[in-house]
Structure formats: C-alpha cells, structure tokens
GROMACS .gro file of C-alpha atoms in nm:
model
  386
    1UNK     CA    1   0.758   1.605  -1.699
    2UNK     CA    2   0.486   1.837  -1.909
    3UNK     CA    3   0.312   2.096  -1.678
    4UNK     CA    4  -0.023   1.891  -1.748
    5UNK     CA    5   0.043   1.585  -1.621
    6UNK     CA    6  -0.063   1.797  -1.275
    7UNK     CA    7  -0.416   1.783  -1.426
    8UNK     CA    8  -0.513   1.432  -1.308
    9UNK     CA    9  -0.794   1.278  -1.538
   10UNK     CA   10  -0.908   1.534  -1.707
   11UNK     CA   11  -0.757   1.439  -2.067
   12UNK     CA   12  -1.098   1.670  -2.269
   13UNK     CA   13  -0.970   1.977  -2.034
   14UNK     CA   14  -0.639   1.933  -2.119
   15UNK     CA   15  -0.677   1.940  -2.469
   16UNK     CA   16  -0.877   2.217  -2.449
   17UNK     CA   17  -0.595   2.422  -2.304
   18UNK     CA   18  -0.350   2.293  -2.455
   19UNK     CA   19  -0.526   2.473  -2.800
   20UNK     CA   20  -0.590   2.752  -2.622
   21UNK     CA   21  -0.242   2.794  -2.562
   22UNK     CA   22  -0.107   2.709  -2.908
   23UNK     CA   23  -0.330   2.988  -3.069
   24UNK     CA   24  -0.206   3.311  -2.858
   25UNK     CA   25  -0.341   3.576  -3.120
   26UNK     CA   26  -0.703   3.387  -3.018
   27UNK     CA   27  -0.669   3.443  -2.649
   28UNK     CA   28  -0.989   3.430  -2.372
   29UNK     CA   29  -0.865   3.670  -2.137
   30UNK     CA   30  -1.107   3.561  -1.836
   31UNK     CA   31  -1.139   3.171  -1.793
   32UNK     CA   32  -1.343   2.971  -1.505
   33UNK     CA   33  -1.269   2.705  -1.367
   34UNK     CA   34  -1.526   2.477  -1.235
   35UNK     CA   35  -1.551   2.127  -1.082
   36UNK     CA   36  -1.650   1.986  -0.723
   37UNK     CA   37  -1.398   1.979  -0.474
   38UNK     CA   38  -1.086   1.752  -0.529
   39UNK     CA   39  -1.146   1.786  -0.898
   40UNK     CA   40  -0.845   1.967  -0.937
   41UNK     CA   41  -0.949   2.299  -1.053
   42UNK     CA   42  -0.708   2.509  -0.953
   43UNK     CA   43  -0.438   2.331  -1.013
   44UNK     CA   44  -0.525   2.312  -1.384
   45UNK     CA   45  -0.562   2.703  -1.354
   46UNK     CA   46  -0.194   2.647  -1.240
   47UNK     CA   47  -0.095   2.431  -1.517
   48UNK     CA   48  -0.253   2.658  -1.751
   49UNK     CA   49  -0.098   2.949  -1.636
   50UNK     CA   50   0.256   2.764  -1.664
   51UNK     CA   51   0.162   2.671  -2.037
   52UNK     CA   52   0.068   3.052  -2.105
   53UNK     CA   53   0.447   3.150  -1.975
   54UNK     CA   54   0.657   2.862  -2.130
   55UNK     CA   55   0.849   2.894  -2.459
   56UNK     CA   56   0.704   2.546  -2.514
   57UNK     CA   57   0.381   2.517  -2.419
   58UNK     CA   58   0.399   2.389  -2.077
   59UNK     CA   59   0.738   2.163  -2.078
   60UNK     CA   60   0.767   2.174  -1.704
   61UNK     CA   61   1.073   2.179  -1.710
   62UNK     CA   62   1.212   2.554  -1.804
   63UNK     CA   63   1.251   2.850  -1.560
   64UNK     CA   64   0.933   2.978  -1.631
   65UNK     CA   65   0.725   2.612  -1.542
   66UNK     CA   66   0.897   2.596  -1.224
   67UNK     CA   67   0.865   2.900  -1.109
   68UNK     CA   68   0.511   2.927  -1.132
   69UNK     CA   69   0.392   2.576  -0.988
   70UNK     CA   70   0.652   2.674  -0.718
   71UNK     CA   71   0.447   3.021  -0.677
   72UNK     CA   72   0.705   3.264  -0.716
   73UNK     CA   73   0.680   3.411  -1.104
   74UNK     CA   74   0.656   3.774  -1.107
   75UNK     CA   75   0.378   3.757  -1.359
   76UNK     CA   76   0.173   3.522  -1.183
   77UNK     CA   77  -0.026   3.671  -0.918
   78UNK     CA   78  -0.229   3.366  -0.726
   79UNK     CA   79  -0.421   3.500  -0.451
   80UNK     CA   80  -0.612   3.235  -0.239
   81UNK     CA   81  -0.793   3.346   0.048
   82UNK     CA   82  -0.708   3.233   0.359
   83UNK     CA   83  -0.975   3.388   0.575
   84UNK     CA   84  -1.379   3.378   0.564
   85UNK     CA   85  -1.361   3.613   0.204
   86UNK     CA   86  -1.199   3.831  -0.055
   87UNK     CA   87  -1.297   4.175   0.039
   88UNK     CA   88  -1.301   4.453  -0.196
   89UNK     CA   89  -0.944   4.596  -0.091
   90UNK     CA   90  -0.750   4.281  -0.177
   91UNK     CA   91  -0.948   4.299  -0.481
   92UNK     CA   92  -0.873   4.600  -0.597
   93UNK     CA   93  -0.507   4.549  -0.564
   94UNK     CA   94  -0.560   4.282  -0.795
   95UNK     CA   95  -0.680   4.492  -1.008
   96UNK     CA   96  -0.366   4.707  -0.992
   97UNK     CA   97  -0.113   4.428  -1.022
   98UNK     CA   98  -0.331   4.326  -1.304
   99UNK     CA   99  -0.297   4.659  -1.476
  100UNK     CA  100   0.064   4.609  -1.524
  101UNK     CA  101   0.240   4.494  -1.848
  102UNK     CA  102   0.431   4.164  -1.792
  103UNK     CA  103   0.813   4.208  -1.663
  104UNK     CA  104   0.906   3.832  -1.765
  105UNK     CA  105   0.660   3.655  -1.922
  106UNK     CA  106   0.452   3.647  -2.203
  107UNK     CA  107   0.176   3.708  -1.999
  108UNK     CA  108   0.031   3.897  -1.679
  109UNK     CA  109  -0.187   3.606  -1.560
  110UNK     CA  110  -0.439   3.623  -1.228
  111UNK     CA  111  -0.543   3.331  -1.063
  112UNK     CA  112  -0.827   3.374  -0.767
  113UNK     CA  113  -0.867   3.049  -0.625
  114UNK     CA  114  -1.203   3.045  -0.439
  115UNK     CA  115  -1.377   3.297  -0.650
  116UNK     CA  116  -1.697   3.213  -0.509
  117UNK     CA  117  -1.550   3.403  -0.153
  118UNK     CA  118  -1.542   3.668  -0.321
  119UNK     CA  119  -1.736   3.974  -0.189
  120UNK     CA  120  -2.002   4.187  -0.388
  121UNK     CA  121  -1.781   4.472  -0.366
  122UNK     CA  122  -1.483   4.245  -0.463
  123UNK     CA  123  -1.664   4.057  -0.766
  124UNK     CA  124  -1.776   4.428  -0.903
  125UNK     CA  125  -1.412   4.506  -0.875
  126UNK     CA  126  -1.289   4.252  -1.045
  127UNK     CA  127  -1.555   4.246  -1.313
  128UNK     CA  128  -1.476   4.603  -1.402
  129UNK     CA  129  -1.084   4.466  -1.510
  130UNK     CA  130  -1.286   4.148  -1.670
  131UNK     CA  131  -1.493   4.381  -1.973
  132UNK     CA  132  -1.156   4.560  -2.052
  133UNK     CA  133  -0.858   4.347  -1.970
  134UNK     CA  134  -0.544   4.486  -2.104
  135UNK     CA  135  -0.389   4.324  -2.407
  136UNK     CA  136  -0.156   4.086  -2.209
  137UNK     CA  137  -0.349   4.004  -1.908
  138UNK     CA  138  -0.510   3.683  -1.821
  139UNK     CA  139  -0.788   3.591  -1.551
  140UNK     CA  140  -0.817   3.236  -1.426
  141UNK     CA  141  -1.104   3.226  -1.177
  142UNK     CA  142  -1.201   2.888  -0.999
  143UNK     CA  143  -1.525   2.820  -0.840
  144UNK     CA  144  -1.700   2.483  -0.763
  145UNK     CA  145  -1.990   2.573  -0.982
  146UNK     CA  146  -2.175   2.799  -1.227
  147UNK     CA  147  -2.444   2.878  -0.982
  148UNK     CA  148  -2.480   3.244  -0.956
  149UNK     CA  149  -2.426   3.230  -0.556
  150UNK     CA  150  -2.104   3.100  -0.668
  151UNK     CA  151  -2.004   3.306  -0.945
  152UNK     CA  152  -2.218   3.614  -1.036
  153UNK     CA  153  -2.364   3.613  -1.345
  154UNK     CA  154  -2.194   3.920  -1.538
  155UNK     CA  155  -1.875   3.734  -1.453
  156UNK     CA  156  -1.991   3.421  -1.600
  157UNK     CA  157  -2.107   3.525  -1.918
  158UNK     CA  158  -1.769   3.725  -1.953
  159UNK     CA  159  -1.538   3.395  -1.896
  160UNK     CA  160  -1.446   3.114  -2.070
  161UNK     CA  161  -1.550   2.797  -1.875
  162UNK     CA  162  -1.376   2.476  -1.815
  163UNK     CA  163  -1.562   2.186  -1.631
  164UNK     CA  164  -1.364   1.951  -1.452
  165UNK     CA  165  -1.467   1.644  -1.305
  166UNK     CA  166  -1.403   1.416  -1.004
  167UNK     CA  167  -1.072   1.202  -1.162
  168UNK     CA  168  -1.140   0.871  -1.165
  169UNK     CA  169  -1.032   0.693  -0.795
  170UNK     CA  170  -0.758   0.450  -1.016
  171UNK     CA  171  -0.642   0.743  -1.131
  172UNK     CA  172  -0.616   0.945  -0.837
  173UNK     CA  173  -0.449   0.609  -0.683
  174UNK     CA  174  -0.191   0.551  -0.971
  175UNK     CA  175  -0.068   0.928  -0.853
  176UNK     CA  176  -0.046   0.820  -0.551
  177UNK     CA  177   0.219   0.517  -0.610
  178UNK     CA  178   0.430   0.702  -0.935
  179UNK     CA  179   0.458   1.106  -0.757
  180UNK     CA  180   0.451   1.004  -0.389
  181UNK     CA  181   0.592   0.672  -0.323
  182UNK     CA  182   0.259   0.587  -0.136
  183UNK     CA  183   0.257   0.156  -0.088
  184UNK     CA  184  -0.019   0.059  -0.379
  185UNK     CA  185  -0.249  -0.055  -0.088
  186UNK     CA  186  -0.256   0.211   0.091
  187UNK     CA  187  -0.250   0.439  -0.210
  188UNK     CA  188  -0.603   0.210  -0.346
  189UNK     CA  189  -0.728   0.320  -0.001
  190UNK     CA  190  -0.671   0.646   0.053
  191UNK     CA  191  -0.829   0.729  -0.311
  192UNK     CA  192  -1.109   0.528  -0.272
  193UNK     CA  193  -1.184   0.663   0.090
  194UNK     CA  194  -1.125   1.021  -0.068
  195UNK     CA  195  -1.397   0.987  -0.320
  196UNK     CA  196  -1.151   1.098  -0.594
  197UNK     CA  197  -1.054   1.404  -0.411
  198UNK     CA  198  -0.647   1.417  -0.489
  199UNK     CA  199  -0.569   1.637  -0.196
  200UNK     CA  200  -0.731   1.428   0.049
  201UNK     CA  201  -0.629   1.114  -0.065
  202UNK     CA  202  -0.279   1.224  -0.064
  203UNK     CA  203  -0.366   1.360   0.293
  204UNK     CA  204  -0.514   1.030   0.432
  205UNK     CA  205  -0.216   0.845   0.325
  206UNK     CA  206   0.046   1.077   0.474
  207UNK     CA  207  -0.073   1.106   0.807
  208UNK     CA  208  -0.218   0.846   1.051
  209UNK     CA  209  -0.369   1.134   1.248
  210UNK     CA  210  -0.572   1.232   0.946
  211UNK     CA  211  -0.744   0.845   0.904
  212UNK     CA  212  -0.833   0.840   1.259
  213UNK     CA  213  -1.025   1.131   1.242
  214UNK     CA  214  -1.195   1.031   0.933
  215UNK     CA  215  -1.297   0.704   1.093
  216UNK     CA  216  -1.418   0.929   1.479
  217UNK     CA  217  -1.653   1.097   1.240
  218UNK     CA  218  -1.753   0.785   1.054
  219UNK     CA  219  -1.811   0.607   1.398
  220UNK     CA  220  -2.079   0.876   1.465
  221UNK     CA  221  -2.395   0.760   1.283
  222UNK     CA  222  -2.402   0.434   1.493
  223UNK     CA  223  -2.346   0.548   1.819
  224UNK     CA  224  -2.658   0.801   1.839
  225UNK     CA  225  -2.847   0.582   2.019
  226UNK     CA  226  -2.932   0.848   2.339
  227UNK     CA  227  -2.982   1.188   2.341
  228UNK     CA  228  -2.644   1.201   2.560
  229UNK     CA  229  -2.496   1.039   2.316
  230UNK     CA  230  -2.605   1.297   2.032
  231UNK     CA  231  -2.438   1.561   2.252
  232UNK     CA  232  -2.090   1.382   2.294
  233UNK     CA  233  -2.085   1.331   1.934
  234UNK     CA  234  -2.153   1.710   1.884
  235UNK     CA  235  -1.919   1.825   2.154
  236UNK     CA  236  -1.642   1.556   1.939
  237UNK     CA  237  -1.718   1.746   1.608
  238UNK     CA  238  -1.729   2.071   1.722
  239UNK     CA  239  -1.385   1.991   1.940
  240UNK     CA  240  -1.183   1.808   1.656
  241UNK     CA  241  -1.235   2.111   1.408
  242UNK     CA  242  -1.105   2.360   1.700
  243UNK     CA  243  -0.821   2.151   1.738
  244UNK     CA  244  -0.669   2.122   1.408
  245UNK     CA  245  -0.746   2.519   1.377
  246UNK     CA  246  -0.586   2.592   1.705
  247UNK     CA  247  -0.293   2.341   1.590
  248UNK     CA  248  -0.309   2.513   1.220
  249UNK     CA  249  -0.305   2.903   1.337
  250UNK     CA  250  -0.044   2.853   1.620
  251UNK     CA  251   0.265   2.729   1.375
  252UNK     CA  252   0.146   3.052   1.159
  253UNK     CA  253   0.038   3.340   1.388
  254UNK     CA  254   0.339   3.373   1.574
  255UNK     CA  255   0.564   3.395   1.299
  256UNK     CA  256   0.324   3.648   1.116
  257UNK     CA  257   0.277   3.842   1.434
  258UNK     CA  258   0.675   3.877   1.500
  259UNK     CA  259   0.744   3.977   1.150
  260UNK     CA  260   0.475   4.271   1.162
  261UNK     CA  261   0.635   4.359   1.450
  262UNK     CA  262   0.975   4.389   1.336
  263UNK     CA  263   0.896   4.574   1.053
  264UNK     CA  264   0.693   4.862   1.209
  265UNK     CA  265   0.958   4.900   1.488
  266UNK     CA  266   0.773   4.738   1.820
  267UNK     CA  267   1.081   4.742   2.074
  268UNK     CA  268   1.263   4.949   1.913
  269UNK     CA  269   1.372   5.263   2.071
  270UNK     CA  270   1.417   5.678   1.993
  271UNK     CA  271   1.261   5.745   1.672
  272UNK     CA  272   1.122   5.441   1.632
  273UNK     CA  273   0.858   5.444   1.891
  274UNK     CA  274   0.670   5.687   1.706
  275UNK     CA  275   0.678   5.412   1.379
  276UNK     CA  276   0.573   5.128   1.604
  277UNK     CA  277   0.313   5.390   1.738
  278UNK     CA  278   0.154   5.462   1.372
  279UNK     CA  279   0.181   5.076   1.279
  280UNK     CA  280  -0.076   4.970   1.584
  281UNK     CA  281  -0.290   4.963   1.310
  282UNK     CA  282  -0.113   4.709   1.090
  283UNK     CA  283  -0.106   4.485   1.427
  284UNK     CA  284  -0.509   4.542   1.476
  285UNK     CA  285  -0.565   4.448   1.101
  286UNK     CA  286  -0.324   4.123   1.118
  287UNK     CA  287  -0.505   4.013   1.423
  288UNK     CA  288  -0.833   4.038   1.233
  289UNK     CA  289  -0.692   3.821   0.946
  290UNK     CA  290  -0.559   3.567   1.186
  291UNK     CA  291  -0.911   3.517   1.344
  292UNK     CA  292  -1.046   3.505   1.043
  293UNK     CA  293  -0.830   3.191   0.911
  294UNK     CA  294  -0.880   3.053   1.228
  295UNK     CA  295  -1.271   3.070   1.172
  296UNK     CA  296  -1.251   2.932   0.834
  297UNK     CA  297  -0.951   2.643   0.899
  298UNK     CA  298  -1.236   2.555   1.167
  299UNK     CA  299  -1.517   2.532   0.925
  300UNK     CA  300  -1.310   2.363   0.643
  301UNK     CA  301  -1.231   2.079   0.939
  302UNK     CA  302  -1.627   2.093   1.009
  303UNK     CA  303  -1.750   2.073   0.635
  304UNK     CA  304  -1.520   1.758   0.567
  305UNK     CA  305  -1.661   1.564   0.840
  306UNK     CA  306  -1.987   1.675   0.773
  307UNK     CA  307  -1.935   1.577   0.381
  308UNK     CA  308  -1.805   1.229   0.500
  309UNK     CA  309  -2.107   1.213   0.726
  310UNK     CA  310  -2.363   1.265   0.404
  311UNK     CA  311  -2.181   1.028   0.221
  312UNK     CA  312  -2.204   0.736   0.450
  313UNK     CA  313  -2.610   0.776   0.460
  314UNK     CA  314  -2.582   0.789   0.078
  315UNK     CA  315  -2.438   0.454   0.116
  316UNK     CA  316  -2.695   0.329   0.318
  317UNK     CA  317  -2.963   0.522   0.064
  318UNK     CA  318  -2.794   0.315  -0.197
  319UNK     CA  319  -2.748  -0.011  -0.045
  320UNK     CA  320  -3.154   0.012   0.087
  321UNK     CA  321  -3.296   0.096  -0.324
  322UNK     CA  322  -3.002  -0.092  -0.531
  323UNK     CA  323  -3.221  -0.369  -0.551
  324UNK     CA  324  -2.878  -0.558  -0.597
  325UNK     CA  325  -2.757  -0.331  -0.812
  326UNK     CA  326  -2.361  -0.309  -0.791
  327UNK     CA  327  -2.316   0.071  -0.740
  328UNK     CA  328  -2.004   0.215  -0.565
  329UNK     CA  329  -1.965   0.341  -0.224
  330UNK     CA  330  -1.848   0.663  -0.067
  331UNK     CA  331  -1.677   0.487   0.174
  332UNK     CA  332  -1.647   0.135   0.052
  333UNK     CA  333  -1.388   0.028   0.345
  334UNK     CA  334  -1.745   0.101   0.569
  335UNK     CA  335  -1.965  -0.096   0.368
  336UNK     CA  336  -2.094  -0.271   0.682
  337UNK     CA  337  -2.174   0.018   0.884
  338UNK     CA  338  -2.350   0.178   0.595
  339UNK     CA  339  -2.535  -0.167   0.549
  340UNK     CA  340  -2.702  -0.140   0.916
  341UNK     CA  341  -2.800   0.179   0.888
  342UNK     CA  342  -3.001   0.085   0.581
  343UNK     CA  343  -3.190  -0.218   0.797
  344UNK     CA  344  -3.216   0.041   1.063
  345UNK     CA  345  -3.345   0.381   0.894
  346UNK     CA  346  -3.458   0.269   0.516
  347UNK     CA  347  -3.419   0.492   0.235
  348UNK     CA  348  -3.653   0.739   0.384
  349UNK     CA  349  -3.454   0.763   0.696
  350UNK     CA  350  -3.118   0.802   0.496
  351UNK     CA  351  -3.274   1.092   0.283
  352UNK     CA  352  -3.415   1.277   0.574
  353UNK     CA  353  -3.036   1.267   0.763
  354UNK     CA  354  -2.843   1.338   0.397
  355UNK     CA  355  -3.143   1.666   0.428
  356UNK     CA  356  -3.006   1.747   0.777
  357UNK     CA  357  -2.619   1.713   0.690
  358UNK     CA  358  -2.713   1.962   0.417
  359UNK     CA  359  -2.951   2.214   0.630
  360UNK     CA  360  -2.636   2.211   0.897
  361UNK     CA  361  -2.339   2.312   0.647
  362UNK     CA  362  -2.594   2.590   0.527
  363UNK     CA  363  -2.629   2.696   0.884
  364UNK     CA  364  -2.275   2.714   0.945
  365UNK     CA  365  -2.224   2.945   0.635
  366UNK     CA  366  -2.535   3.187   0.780
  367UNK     CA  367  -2.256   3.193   1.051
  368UNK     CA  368  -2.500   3.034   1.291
  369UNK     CA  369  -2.274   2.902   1.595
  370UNK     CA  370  -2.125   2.597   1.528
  371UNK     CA  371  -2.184   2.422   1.861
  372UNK     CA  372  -2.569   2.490   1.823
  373UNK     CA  373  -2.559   2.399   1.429
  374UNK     CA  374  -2.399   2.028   1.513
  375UNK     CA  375  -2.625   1.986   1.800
  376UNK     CA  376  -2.920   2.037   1.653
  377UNK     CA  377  -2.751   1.777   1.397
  378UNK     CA  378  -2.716   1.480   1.578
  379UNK     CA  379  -3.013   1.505   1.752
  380UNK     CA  380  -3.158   1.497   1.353
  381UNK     CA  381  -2.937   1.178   1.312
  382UNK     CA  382  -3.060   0.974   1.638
  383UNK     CA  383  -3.075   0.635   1.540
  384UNK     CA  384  -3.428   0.471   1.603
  385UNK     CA  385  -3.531   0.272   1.926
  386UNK     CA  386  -3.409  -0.069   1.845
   0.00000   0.00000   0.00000
C-alpha cells in the first residue's frame, strides 16, 4: 500500500507532492504544512518525507517507507513537542542534526510538528538553517495556519506551503471500516461526531471511555440552569482534563524517571556516586519536562471539550438562522439538544457563548489558571430563566 494513501482526502495535495518528488533536481527545501486540526498535516509531512527516501516514490512498502512511518530512519529527524514549547536548545540541535549529510537516504529530512510552539529564539534558530539549507536537507514544518502568531513571517515567505483541508467525514469513515476493522456504524459515528478529525474519530471508536466524556461535556450547555450548577460543571471540566493528564504522565514518568536514573548512576556505589552527584541536574531538567507535558496533556484535554462545546452552540446558531436550510451539524447525533438551545438563547445568545468559548481557550494560552478561566465560562454560558 503507497505511502499516500496515509493522506486521507486530500487527492490536490497529493499530487502536488507526488511532483515534487518526481523532479528531485527542482527541490523546495523548506515546506509548510497547514490545515486545521484533524486535517492530517503532519502525517502528509510523514508521507512526504517517506516519498523523498523511497527508490520509488513512496511504495510503502520498501525498508526505507517503513522505517520512517514507523519513526526510526536515521535521516528522518521528527521532533514533536511534548511539553508547553520548542525552546531554542532543542532547536538548535535541530539545527545540528540538520547540518549533517544523509547516512542512508537520499535525503536529510526535518519534520517539526507543531511549529507554531515554537519559541522566538527557536523560530530564529531554525530560520537561520531555512535561508541556507545544505544541498540534501529538507524542512517539513506543520502549523494550523499562515497567521504570523502561528508561523512567523520570514519563515513563511521562505517555505513552500501546502493547505490541507478537513477530509471529508465519508472519507474519514471509509478509513475507519478498511485500516481498523471499526463496525460501519460505529465507524459513520465516530467520523461524523469527530467533525472529520481522523485521530479523534479513530479515538471515539476505540475507547468507550473516550465517548462518555465527549457526551459529560456535551451534557453541559443544558444543565446551567443555577449558578451552582455553573460551578459543578467547571469543577467537571477542569477535573476530567487533570485526570486523563494524571492517567497520561503516570504510565510515562516513571519509566523516564528510572531510566535517567540508571544512566547517571543513582544507587550505585564507589565511583559512581560522584556521576549520580553531577547528573542531579539531568534529574532537575527531566522533572521540568515532565510538568510541562503534564500542563499541556491537561490543556489539550481542556481545548477539545471546549472545541466540542463551541460547536454545539454553532449548531444551535445554525439551526436558529437556517431558515430551513439543510446545513450539517457538528454534532449531528445531538441535534436535539442543539435544537433547544436555539428556542432558548436565539442566534444572538449562541454567538455571544461561541464569543466566550473563544475568549476562554485564549485565556488558557495567556496561562491564566484554568479553574478561574472555566469558571468564569460557565457562568458566560448560564442558560436563561425559563
């Protein structure tokens, strides 16, 4: 099975790569990515890169195909930030690794997913490499925009860029069935309650746990009849996204924190004690990465609910100023709850709580505290007296 038939419907993007990739003496040696999320952006950056190292263009089935979609060619870096950023350190050893002259391949290639965490320092760093790549290195940045809080400007007019789109939710379904074995049903579901974002979908259809939370959060808009209740609701949010990052971070720390340790010598005894001595450092700067997953597993769990949230009032927008218009859903398997709120808050009301959902992720990313950002929420969300 070709290397693109990863890139779910996109078939203009995969063309476009596809020439790219057949005309090597005409390479763009910095490319961006761009789409919303679930568009599948960086895994076309990982098709691509695939295509760039295979004999054949990306047959997906030769040593160097599997090797990088499995993540372990040695010239295919893929860095993708686990914590709140890419600081300028990590950066720069990208740089370095990107200095080299390919070992295997045909290529050195560099794939950042997340660009837009990168730092200023990091971004400078990395634009530096950008305006004078060496002859057999390749940049593939993703990003879920052009916007220049995204992606810096001097990077963007240095790249290539590829727009992706949302795939179409038959398509994302159809993936479902033929690469997963999900039941058709349940596959139809999962992509339609997704909005066309593959990962989710796959993840709502995997795991049970996953669809109840999605419909706790989708419960929410209803139930803010009280202030008390506003709270609750808050206190649920704010409680849900701490679970799955204390659940997340506890099958990884340990493991992390236990290799560290056996490597600069903790326990060990005569000349060793002075290595584990020197390497309290390496513990300190572990623990900071850990907390800093931890923060951002916490706000990934927050943003989803809080996207699923804006979409349900955009339902209720849509349903109030169709004017019997057929237009599709967010969350079609909701229709009826997104039908009362329309009798309930209008158009106007729907707007002013889509404004809110929006105003609170931007809090959370000015690193305002998330109990007091999801508060103030809610309260914004109250339903009127009946």
């Amino acid at each position: 099975m070709s290397v693109w038939s990863e890139v779910i419907g996109q078939p203009a993007v995969v063309a476009e790569l596809q020439a790219a990739v057949a005309q090597p003496t005409a390479m763009t040696h910095a490319w961006l990515f761009t789409g919303p999320p679930g568009s599948g952006r960086s895994v076309a950056a990982r098709a691509f890169a695939a295509a760039l190292q295979c004999p054949d263009g990306g047959d997906g089935t030769c040593h160097a195909c599997r090797t990088v979609l499995a993540g372990t060619h040695a010239d295919v870096q893929t860095v993708v930030p686990e914590g709140l950023s890419i600081g300028v350190t990590e950066a720069r050893e990208l740089v370095r690794v990107a200095g080299r002259a390919p070992s295997q391949g045909r290529w050195q290639v560099v794939v950042v997913e997340d660009a837009d965490r990168m730092t200023e320092q990091a971004a400078n760093a990395v634009l530096k490499m950008i305006e004078e790549p060496p002859p057999r290195t390749v940049f593939l940045l993703c990003a879920p925009s052009l916007h220049p809080e995204d992606v810096p400007v001097t990077i963007r007019s240095r790249c290539r860029v590829v727009g992706l789109r949302t795939p179409p939710v038959d398509a994302v379904a159809d993936v479902l069935v033929r690469r997963d074995g999900v039941d058709p049903a349940l596959a139809a579901w999962s992509a339609g309650a997704s909005g066309g974002h593959v990962g989710r979908a796959r993840h709502l259809a995997r795991d049970e746990t996953a669809r109840l939370a999605r419909k706790a959060v989708l419960d929410i808009p209803l139930s803010l009849v009280s202030l008390a209740a506003c709270l609750n609701a808050a206190d649920d949010l704010v409680g849900a996204a701490k679970e799955e990052s204390d659940r997340t971070t506890a099958a990884l720390d340990g493991a992390e924190t236990e290799a560290v340790k056996a490597s600069i010598g903790v326990g060990a005894r005569g000349p060793g004690v002075a290595a584990a001595s020197r390497g309290a450092g390496v513990l300190k700067d572990l623990e900071k990465r850990q907390k800093s997953r931890a923060t951002r597993i916490g706000r990934d769990s927050l943003d989803r609910a809080l996207v699923d949230l804006a979409g349900l009032y955009r339902d209720a927008l849509v349903l109030d100023a169709a004017a019997g218009e057929v237009l599709p859903l967010n969350h079609p398997d909701r229709r009826a709850d997104a039908e009362e709120l329309a009798r309930r808050i209008g158009a106007e009301g729907a707007l002013r709580r889509i404004d809110a959902v929006l105003a609170c992720r931007t809090a959370l990313e000015q690193n305002v505290k998330p109990q007091v950002a999801v508060e103030a929420l809610t309260v914004a969300l109250r339903l009127p007296a009946a």
